[in-house]
GROMACS .gro file of C-alpha atoms in nm:
model
  321
    1MET     CA    1  -9.494  -7.526   2.438
    2ARG     CA    2  -9.854  -7.436   2.519
    3HIS     CA    3  -9.924  -7.167   2.258
    4LEU     CA    4  -9.736  -6.969   1.991
    5LEU     CA    5  -9.873  -6.615   1.995
    6ASP     CA    6  -9.579  -6.391   1.902
    7THR     CA    7  -9.201  -6.388   1.880
    8LYS     CA    8  -9.136  -6.110   2.129
    9GLY     CA    9  -9.173  -6.351   2.419
   10LEU     CA   10  -8.991  -6.637   2.249
   11ASP     CA   11  -8.648  -6.693   2.403
   12ARG     CA   12  -8.340  -6.810   2.212
   13ARG     CA   13  -8.358  -7.167   2.342
   14ASP     CA   14  -8.721  -7.217   2.237
   15ALA     CA   15  -8.665  -7.048   1.900
   16LEU     CA   16  -8.369  -7.274   1.824
   17ARG     CA   17  -8.567  -7.578   1.935
   18ILE     CA   18  -8.841  -7.497   1.683
   19LEU     CA   19  -8.585  -7.440   1.405
   20ASP     CA   20  -8.400  -7.762   1.487
   21VAL     CA   21  -8.721  -7.968   1.491
   22ALA     CA   22  -8.809  -7.803   1.159
   23GLU     CA   23  -8.477  -7.938   1.025
   24ASP     CA   24  -8.597  -8.288   1.116
   25MET     CA   25  -8.934  -8.225   0.955
   26SER     CA   26  -8.767  -8.090   0.641
   27ALA     CA   27  -8.564  -8.410   0.613
   28THR     CA   28  -8.883  -8.620   0.622
   29GLN     CA   29  -9.023  -8.415   0.333
   30GLN     CA   30  -8.747  -8.543   0.106
   31ARG     CA   31  -8.869  -8.902   0.145
   32GLU     CA   32  -9.097  -9.081  -0.098
   33VAL     CA   33  -9.362  -9.109   0.176
   34ARG     CA   34  -9.380  -8.772   0.350
   35LYS     CA   35  -9.649  -8.854   0.604
   36LEU     CA   36  -9.569  -8.919   0.970
   37PRO     CA   37  -9.806  -9.080   1.225
   38THR     CA   38  -9.705  -8.836   1.499
   39LEU     CA   39 -10.036  -8.653   1.550
   40ARG     CA   40 -10.277  -8.929   1.457
   41GLY     CA   41 -10.600  -8.878   1.651
   42LYS     CA   42 -10.541  -8.505   1.702
   43THR     CA   43 -10.768  -8.239   1.550
   44VAL     CA   44 -10.630  -7.911   1.416
   45VAL     CA   45 -10.873  -7.631   1.330
   46ASN     CA   46 -10.773  -7.357   1.086
   47LEU     CA   47 -10.983  -7.064   1.206
   48PHE     CA   48 -10.941  -6.787   0.949
   49PHE     CA   49 -11.127  -6.458   0.990
   50GLU     CA   50 -10.908  -6.303   0.717
   51ASP     CA   51 -10.850  -6.434   0.368
   52SER     CA   52 -10.524  -6.621   0.320
   53THR     CA   53 -10.433  -6.885   0.069
   54ARG     CA   54 -10.069  -6.971   0.130
   55THR     CA   55 -10.074  -6.959   0.511
   56ARG     CA   56 -10.389  -7.168   0.544
   57ILE     CA   57 -10.273  -7.425   0.289
   58SER     CA   58  -9.931  -7.439   0.453
   59PHE     CA   59 -10.082  -7.513   0.796
   60GLU     CA   60 -10.321  -7.764   0.642
   61ALA     CA   61 -10.036  -7.944   0.466
   62ALA     CA   62  -9.829  -7.941   0.786
   63ALA     CA   63 -10.109  -8.091   0.996
   64LYS     CA   64 -10.199  -8.356   0.739
   65ARG     CA   65  -9.836  -8.462   0.695
   66LEU     CA   66  -9.834  -8.527   1.071
   67SER     CA   67 -10.155  -8.735   1.028
   68ALA     CA   68 -10.378  -8.492   1.221
   69ASP     CA   69 -10.741  -8.440   1.126
   70VAL     CA   70 -10.794  -8.090   0.984
   71ILE     CA   71 -11.104  -7.870   0.996
   72ASN     CA   72 -11.093  -7.554   0.784
   73PHE     CA   73 -11.318  -7.283   0.924
   74SER     CA   74 -11.367  -6.967   0.719
   75ALA     CA   75 -11.550  -6.671   0.869
   76LYS     CA   76 -11.712  -6.586   0.536
   77GLY     CA   77 -12.033  -6.779   0.492
   78SER     CA   78 -12.020  -6.905   0.851
   79SER     CA   79 -12.206  -6.807   1.167
   80VAL     CA   80 -11.940  -6.540   1.222
   81SER     CA   81 -12.076  -6.347   0.923
   82LYS     CA   82 -12.414  -6.362   1.097
   83GLY     CA   83 -12.273  -6.199   1.410
   84GLU     CA   84 -12.144  -6.491   1.616
   85SER     CA   85 -11.878  -6.380   1.865
   86LEU     CA   86 -11.524  -6.516   1.900
   87GLN     CA   87 -11.630  -6.663   2.235
   88ASP     CA   88 -11.922  -6.856   2.082
   89THR     CA   89 -11.702  -6.979   1.798
   90ALA     CA   90 -11.433  -7.091   2.043
   91GLN     CA   91 -11.682  -7.277   2.259
   92THR     CA   92 -11.817  -7.452   1.950
   93LEU     CA   93 -11.465  -7.568   1.863
   94GLN     CA   94 -11.415  -7.681   2.224
   95ALA     CA   95 -11.728  -7.892   2.199
   96MET     CA   96 -11.594  -8.045   1.875
   97GLY     CA   97 -11.278  -8.153   2.057
   98ALA     CA   98 -11.021  -7.932   1.885
   99ASP     CA   99 -10.666  -7.998   2.007
  100ALA     CA  100 -10.507  -7.700   1.833
  101VAL     CA  101 -10.653  -7.384   1.679
  102VAL     CA  102 -10.461  -7.194   1.414
  103ILE     CA  103 -10.617  -6.848   1.408
  104ARG     CA  104 -10.584  -6.556   1.167
  105HIS     CA  105 -10.776  -6.247   1.267
  106GLY     CA  106 -10.795  -5.884   1.160
  107ALA     CA  107 -10.788  -5.761   1.520
  108SER     CA  108 -10.451  -5.739   1.692
  109GLY     CA  109 -10.464  -5.946   2.011
  110ALA     CA  110 -10.740  -6.187   1.909
  111PRO     CA  111 -10.515  -6.499   1.941
  112GLN     CA  112 -10.402  -6.380   2.285
  113THR     CA  113 -10.767  -6.342   2.389
  114LEU     CA  114 -10.849  -6.689   2.261
  115ALA     CA  115 -10.550  -6.846   2.441
  116THR     CA  116 -10.608  -6.678   2.779
  117SER     CA  117 -10.987  -6.650   2.796
  118GLY     CA  118 -11.060  -6.998   2.928
  119TRP     CA  119 -11.309  -7.050   2.646
  120ILE     CA  120 -11.103  -7.331   2.495
  121SER     CA  121 -10.841  -7.577   2.619
  122ALA     CA  122 -10.673  -7.623   2.280
  123GLY     CA  123 -10.329  -7.491   2.200
  124VAL     CA  124 -10.343  -7.168   1.998
  125VAL     CA  125 -10.114  -7.073   1.709
  126ASN     CA  126 -10.123  -6.717   1.579
  127ALA     CA  127 -10.134  -6.722   1.199
  128GLY     CA  128 -10.143  -6.341   1.183
  129ASP     CA  129 -10.339  -6.088   1.386
  130GLY     CA  130 -10.396  -5.735   1.260
  131THR     CA  131 -10.065  -5.551   1.233
  132HIS     CA  132  -9.935  -5.721   1.549
  133ALA     CA  133  -9.760  -6.053   1.483
  134HIS     CA  134  -9.710  -6.346   1.246
  135PRO     CA  135  -9.470  -6.573   1.437
  136THR     CA  136  -9.456  -6.872   1.201
  137GLN     CA  137  -9.368  -6.643   0.909
  138ALA     CA  138  -9.075  -6.502   1.108
  139LEU     CA  139  -8.967  -6.854   1.204
  140LEU     CA  140  -8.972  -6.975   0.844
  141ASP     CA  141  -8.779  -6.664   0.738
  142ALA     CA  142  -8.515  -6.731   1.004
  143PHE     CA  143  -8.507  -7.099   0.903
  144THR     CA  144  -8.455  -6.999   0.539
  145ILE     CA  145  -8.174  -6.756   0.621
  146ARG     CA  146  -8.003  -7.011   0.845
  147LYS     CA  147  -8.033  -7.284   0.582
  148ARG     CA  148  -7.891  -7.063   0.304
  149PHE     CA  149  -7.589  -6.953   0.507
  150PHE     CA  150  -7.508  -7.263   0.711
  151GLY     CA  151  -7.655  -7.550   0.506
  152ASP     CA  152  -7.616  -7.890   0.670
  153ALA     CA  153  -7.436  -7.727   0.965
  154SER     CA  154  -7.748  -7.528   1.058
  155ARG     CA  155  -7.859  -7.734   1.357
  156GLY     CA  156  -7.807  -7.547   1.683
  157ARG     CA  157  -7.683  -7.236   1.504
  158ASP     CA  158  -7.826  -6.892   1.563
  159LEU     CA  159  -7.790  -6.596   1.326
  160SER     CA  160  -7.510  -6.412   1.507
  161GLY     CA  161  -7.294  -6.211   1.270
  162LEU     CA  162  -7.560  -6.183   0.999
  163ARG     CA  163  -7.713  -5.853   0.894
  164VAL     CA  164  -8.075  -5.844   0.779
  165THR     CA  165  -8.238  -5.541   0.616
  166ILE     CA  166  -8.619  -5.528   0.604
  167VAL     CA  167  -8.759  -5.292   0.341
  168GLY     CA  168  -9.103  -5.148   0.275
  169ASP     CA  169  -9.437  -5.116   0.453
  170ILE     CA  170  -9.314  -5.158   0.811
  171LEU     CA  171  -9.612  -4.968   0.951
  172HIS     CA  172  -9.874  -5.226   0.849
  173SER     CA  173  -9.651  -5.534   0.859
  174ARG     CA  174  -9.697  -5.799   1.129
  175VAL     CA  175  -9.425  -5.992   0.944
  176ALA     CA  176  -9.175  -5.711   1.004
  177ARG     CA  177  -9.263  -5.689   1.373
  178SER     CA  178  -9.227  -6.062   1.429
  179ASN     CA  179  -8.901  -6.072   1.234
  180VAL     CA  180  -8.750  -5.781   1.429
  181TRP     CA  181  -8.789  -5.961   1.761
  182LEU     CA  182  -8.701  -6.312   1.644
  183LEU     CA  183  -8.400  -6.218   1.433
  184THR     CA  184  -8.264  -6.002   1.715
  185THR     CA  185  -8.317  -6.285   1.966
  186LEU     CA  186  -8.118  -6.509   1.732
  187GLY     CA  187  -7.831  -6.259   1.720
  188ALA     CA  188  -7.885  -6.092   1.384
  189GLU     CA  189  -7.841  -5.719   1.331
  190VAL     CA  190  -8.163  -5.575   1.187
  191THR     CA  191  -8.209  -5.257   0.982
  192LEU     CA  192  -8.547  -5.119   0.870
  193VAL     CA  193  -8.573  -4.915   0.548
  194ALA     CA  194  -8.894  -4.740   0.448
  195PRO     CA  195  -9.050  -4.407   0.358
  196PRO     CA  196  -9.087  -4.200   0.679
  197THR     CA  197  -9.465  -4.233   0.647
  198LEU     CA  198  -9.442  -4.613   0.662
  199VAL     CA  199  -9.227  -4.633   0.978
  200PRO     CA  200  -9.425  -4.684   1.302
  201GLN     CA  201  -9.402  -4.410   1.563
  202ASP     CA  202  -9.289  -4.644   1.840
  203VAL     CA  203  -8.975  -4.794   1.681
  204THR     CA  204  -8.747  -4.622   1.934
  205ALA     CA  205  -8.822  -4.921   2.160
  206TRP     CA  206  -8.730  -5.171   1.888
  207PRO     CA  207  -8.378  -5.321   1.874
  208VAL     CA  208  -8.319  -5.196   1.518
  209ARG     CA  209  -8.154  -4.927   1.312
  210VAL     CA  210  -8.391  -4.722   1.094
  211ALA     CA  211  -8.289  -4.581   0.755
  212TYR     CA  212  -8.477  -4.419   0.468
  213ASP     CA  213  -8.240  -4.463   0.172
  214LEU     CA  214  -8.244  -4.809   0.013
  215ASP     CA  215  -7.934  -4.748  -0.198
  216GLU     CA  216  -7.731  -4.658   0.111
  217ALA     CA  217  -7.864  -4.963   0.293
  218ILE     CA  218  -7.762  -5.188   0.002
  219ALA     CA  219  -7.417  -5.024  -0.005
  220ASP     CA  220  -7.377  -5.132   0.361
  221GLY     CA  221  -7.377  -5.490   0.233
  222PRO     CA  222  -7.661  -5.676   0.409
  223ASP     CA  223  -7.650  -6.056   0.415
  224ALA     CA  224  -8.026  -6.078   0.364
  225LEU     CA  225  -8.266  -5.827   0.213
  226MET     CA  226  -8.632  -5.881   0.296
  227MET     CA  227  -8.878  -5.696   0.072
  228LEU     CA  228  -9.225  -5.643   0.219
  229ARG     CA  229  -9.551  -5.622   0.027
  230ILE     CA  230  -9.715  -5.281   0.015
  231GLN     CA  231 -10.046  -5.348   0.190
  232LEU     CA  232 -10.272  -5.120  -0.007
  233GLU     CA  233 -10.579  -5.284   0.148
  234ARG     CA  234 -10.477  -5.150   0.492
  235MET     CA  235 -10.408  -4.798   0.366
  236ASN     CA  236 -10.673  -4.527   0.382
  237ALA     CA  237 -10.435  -4.236   0.325
  238ALA     CA  238 -10.161  -4.132   0.083
  239TYR     CA  239  -9.846  -4.278   0.239
  240PHE     CA  240  -9.639  -4.209  -0.075
  241PRO     CA  241  -9.701  -4.005  -0.393
  242THR     CA  242  -9.755  -4.283  -0.650
  243GLU     CA  243  -9.683  -4.652  -0.691
  244ARG     CA  244  -9.428  -4.565  -0.961
  245GLU     CA  245  -9.251  -4.326  -0.724
  246TYR     CA  246  -9.243  -4.591  -0.451
  247SER     CA  247  -9.097  -4.848  -0.689
  248ARG     CA  248  -8.831  -4.605  -0.811
  249THR     CA  249  -8.720  -4.511  -0.460
  250TRP     CA  250  -8.776  -4.821  -0.247
  251GLY     CA  251  -8.825  -5.108  -0.493
  252LEU     CA  252  -8.570  -5.381  -0.558
  253ASP     CA  253  -8.495  -5.346  -0.929
  254ALA     CA  254  -8.225  -5.515  -1.139
  255ALA     CA  255  -7.967  -5.241  -1.067
  256ARG     CA  256  -8.012  -5.266  -0.690
  257LEU     CA  257  -8.004  -5.645  -0.710
  258ALA     CA  258  -7.669  -5.626  -0.892
  259ALA     CA  259  -7.536  -5.387  -0.625
  260LEU     CA  260  -7.591  -5.640  -0.345
  261PRO     CA  261  -7.289  -5.840  -0.224
  262ALA     CA  262  -7.239  -6.164  -0.419
  263ASP     CA  263  -7.359  -6.389  -0.137
  264SER     CA  264  -7.659  -6.180  -0.026
  265ILE     CA  265  -8.004  -6.336  -0.046
  266VAL     CA  266  -8.346  -6.183  -0.114
  267LEU     CA  267  -8.658  -6.277   0.080
  268HIS     CA  268  -9.025  -6.186   0.036
  269PRO     CA  269  -9.311  -6.316   0.255
  270GLY     CA  270  -9.555  -6.305  -0.037
  271PRO     CA  271  -9.777  -6.245  -0.210
  272MET     CA  272  -9.555  -6.023  -0.424
  273ASN     CA  273  -9.648  -5.705  -0.606
  274ARG     CA  274  -9.412  -5.765  -0.898
  275GLY     CA  275  -9.289  -5.443  -1.048
  276MET     CA  276  -9.366  -5.247  -0.732
  277GLU     CA  277  -9.162  -5.354  -0.428
  278ILE     CA  278  -8.971  -5.619  -0.624
  279SER     CA  279  -8.890  -5.665  -0.993
  280ALA     CA  280  -8.940  -5.991  -1.179
  281ALA     CA  281  -8.562  -6.015  -1.225
  282ALA     CA  282  -8.509  -6.000  -0.847
  283ALA     CA  283  -8.801  -6.230  -0.762
  284ASP     CA  284  -8.683  -6.499  -1.004
  285SER     CA  285  -8.307  -6.468  -0.951
  286PRO     CA  286  -8.090  -6.739  -0.787
  287ARG     CA  287  -8.057  -6.504  -0.488
  288SER     CA  288  -8.433  -6.518  -0.429
  289THR     CA  289  -8.556  -6.756  -0.157
  290VAL     CA  290  -8.928  -6.703  -0.225
  291LEU     CA  291  -9.007  -7.064  -0.320
  292GLU     CA  292  -8.777  -7.198  -0.048
  293GLN     CA  293  -8.972  -6.991   0.204
  294VAL     CA  294  -9.295  -7.159   0.093
  295ALA     CA  295  -9.146  -7.508   0.125
  296ASN     CA  296  -8.976  -7.423   0.455
  297GLY     CA  297  -9.305  -7.287   0.584
  298VAL     CA  298  -9.456  -7.637   0.583
  299SER     CA  299  -9.157  -7.779   0.776
  300VAL     CA  300  -9.164  -7.499   1.034
  301ARG     CA  301  -9.539  -7.530   1.086
  302MET     CA  302  -9.502  -7.907   1.122
  303ALA     CA  303  -9.246  -7.838   1.395
  304VAL     CA  304  -9.476  -7.591   1.572
  305LEU     CA  305  -9.775  -7.828   1.566
  306TYR     CA  306  -9.556  -8.118   1.678
  307LEU     CA  307  -9.415  -7.923   1.974
  308LEU     CA  308  -9.762  -7.793   2.062
  309LEU     CA  309  -9.936  -8.130   2.055
  310ALA     CA  310  -9.666  -8.392   2.107
  311GLY     CA  311  -9.366  -8.203   2.243
  312GLU     CA  312  -9.479  -8.201   2.607
  313ARG     CA  313  -9.520  -8.577   2.602
  314THR     CA  314  -9.178  -8.618   2.440
  315GLU     CA  315  -9.014  -8.395   2.703
  316ALA     CA  316  -9.182  -8.593   2.983
  317GLU     CA  317  -9.058  -8.920   2.833
  318GLU     CA  318  -8.707  -8.780   2.809
  319ASP     CA  319  -8.722  -8.659   3.172
  320GLY     CA  320  -8.842  -9.005   3.275
  321ARG     CA  321  -8.538  -9.163   3.117
   0.00000   0.00000   0.00000
């Protein structure tokens, strides 16, 4: 694996390989000593042009647990805030000897530009670009769903037969886009539920069913219900009347939680707007996988960094045998 830029181009074999390696990484995190020597001598740069706490910390923890050196680069207070271009920043990282660059950027396509420009030889991982993609979030969501439903028998399993309903701000959500393609590739049936104003215009090309009534969607009995954060910071227009109206119509409250099938699970990529898209009762219930998603995120990102920086060598060794 050279780069991880989105999930649309990720085939079933590669997706399952990442999830299966993440199973191995998860097992190491149950040990007393969690650190592995796998990426000793490698340098991972977290290049964040957008604020993010959990994603950056998750990647940092993943890299450090694989014994890589980590450089955290924040655009605020750096040369970028003084007008330095992405090209100049990339060439600086190249000169520093970066082996992998984890990039979050407000512009859709920035990771693709970095990976294909020739400015840098490092592997590139997209940690979220604009409203385009967030592949490791989708992978950790798929990992979490697989783990909840198949437990110790997860290895090698896809998500065939499972129904996943994604609810909320689809329009601005790179998480929703990445999940649509990955979950479908893994065999899941995906339904989107949102106000009409928060559904993208181009979803006719997506392999999904679109609905607008959350109560009807819950009555259909989804296996997993993913609630998305309302991204008020990306909204410059009135996409719904009021926050209270949104919560009443499309929020997961206690009554809707109780209406879900007994074995359904609830996901949220975080951070949560409690009381808006999800109630405290739903967020803290045994059905909620929110904290599992955070823990699984470290294992999945360990797997991605391992396959990016050590996987090619491992494959060559296996071919040699």
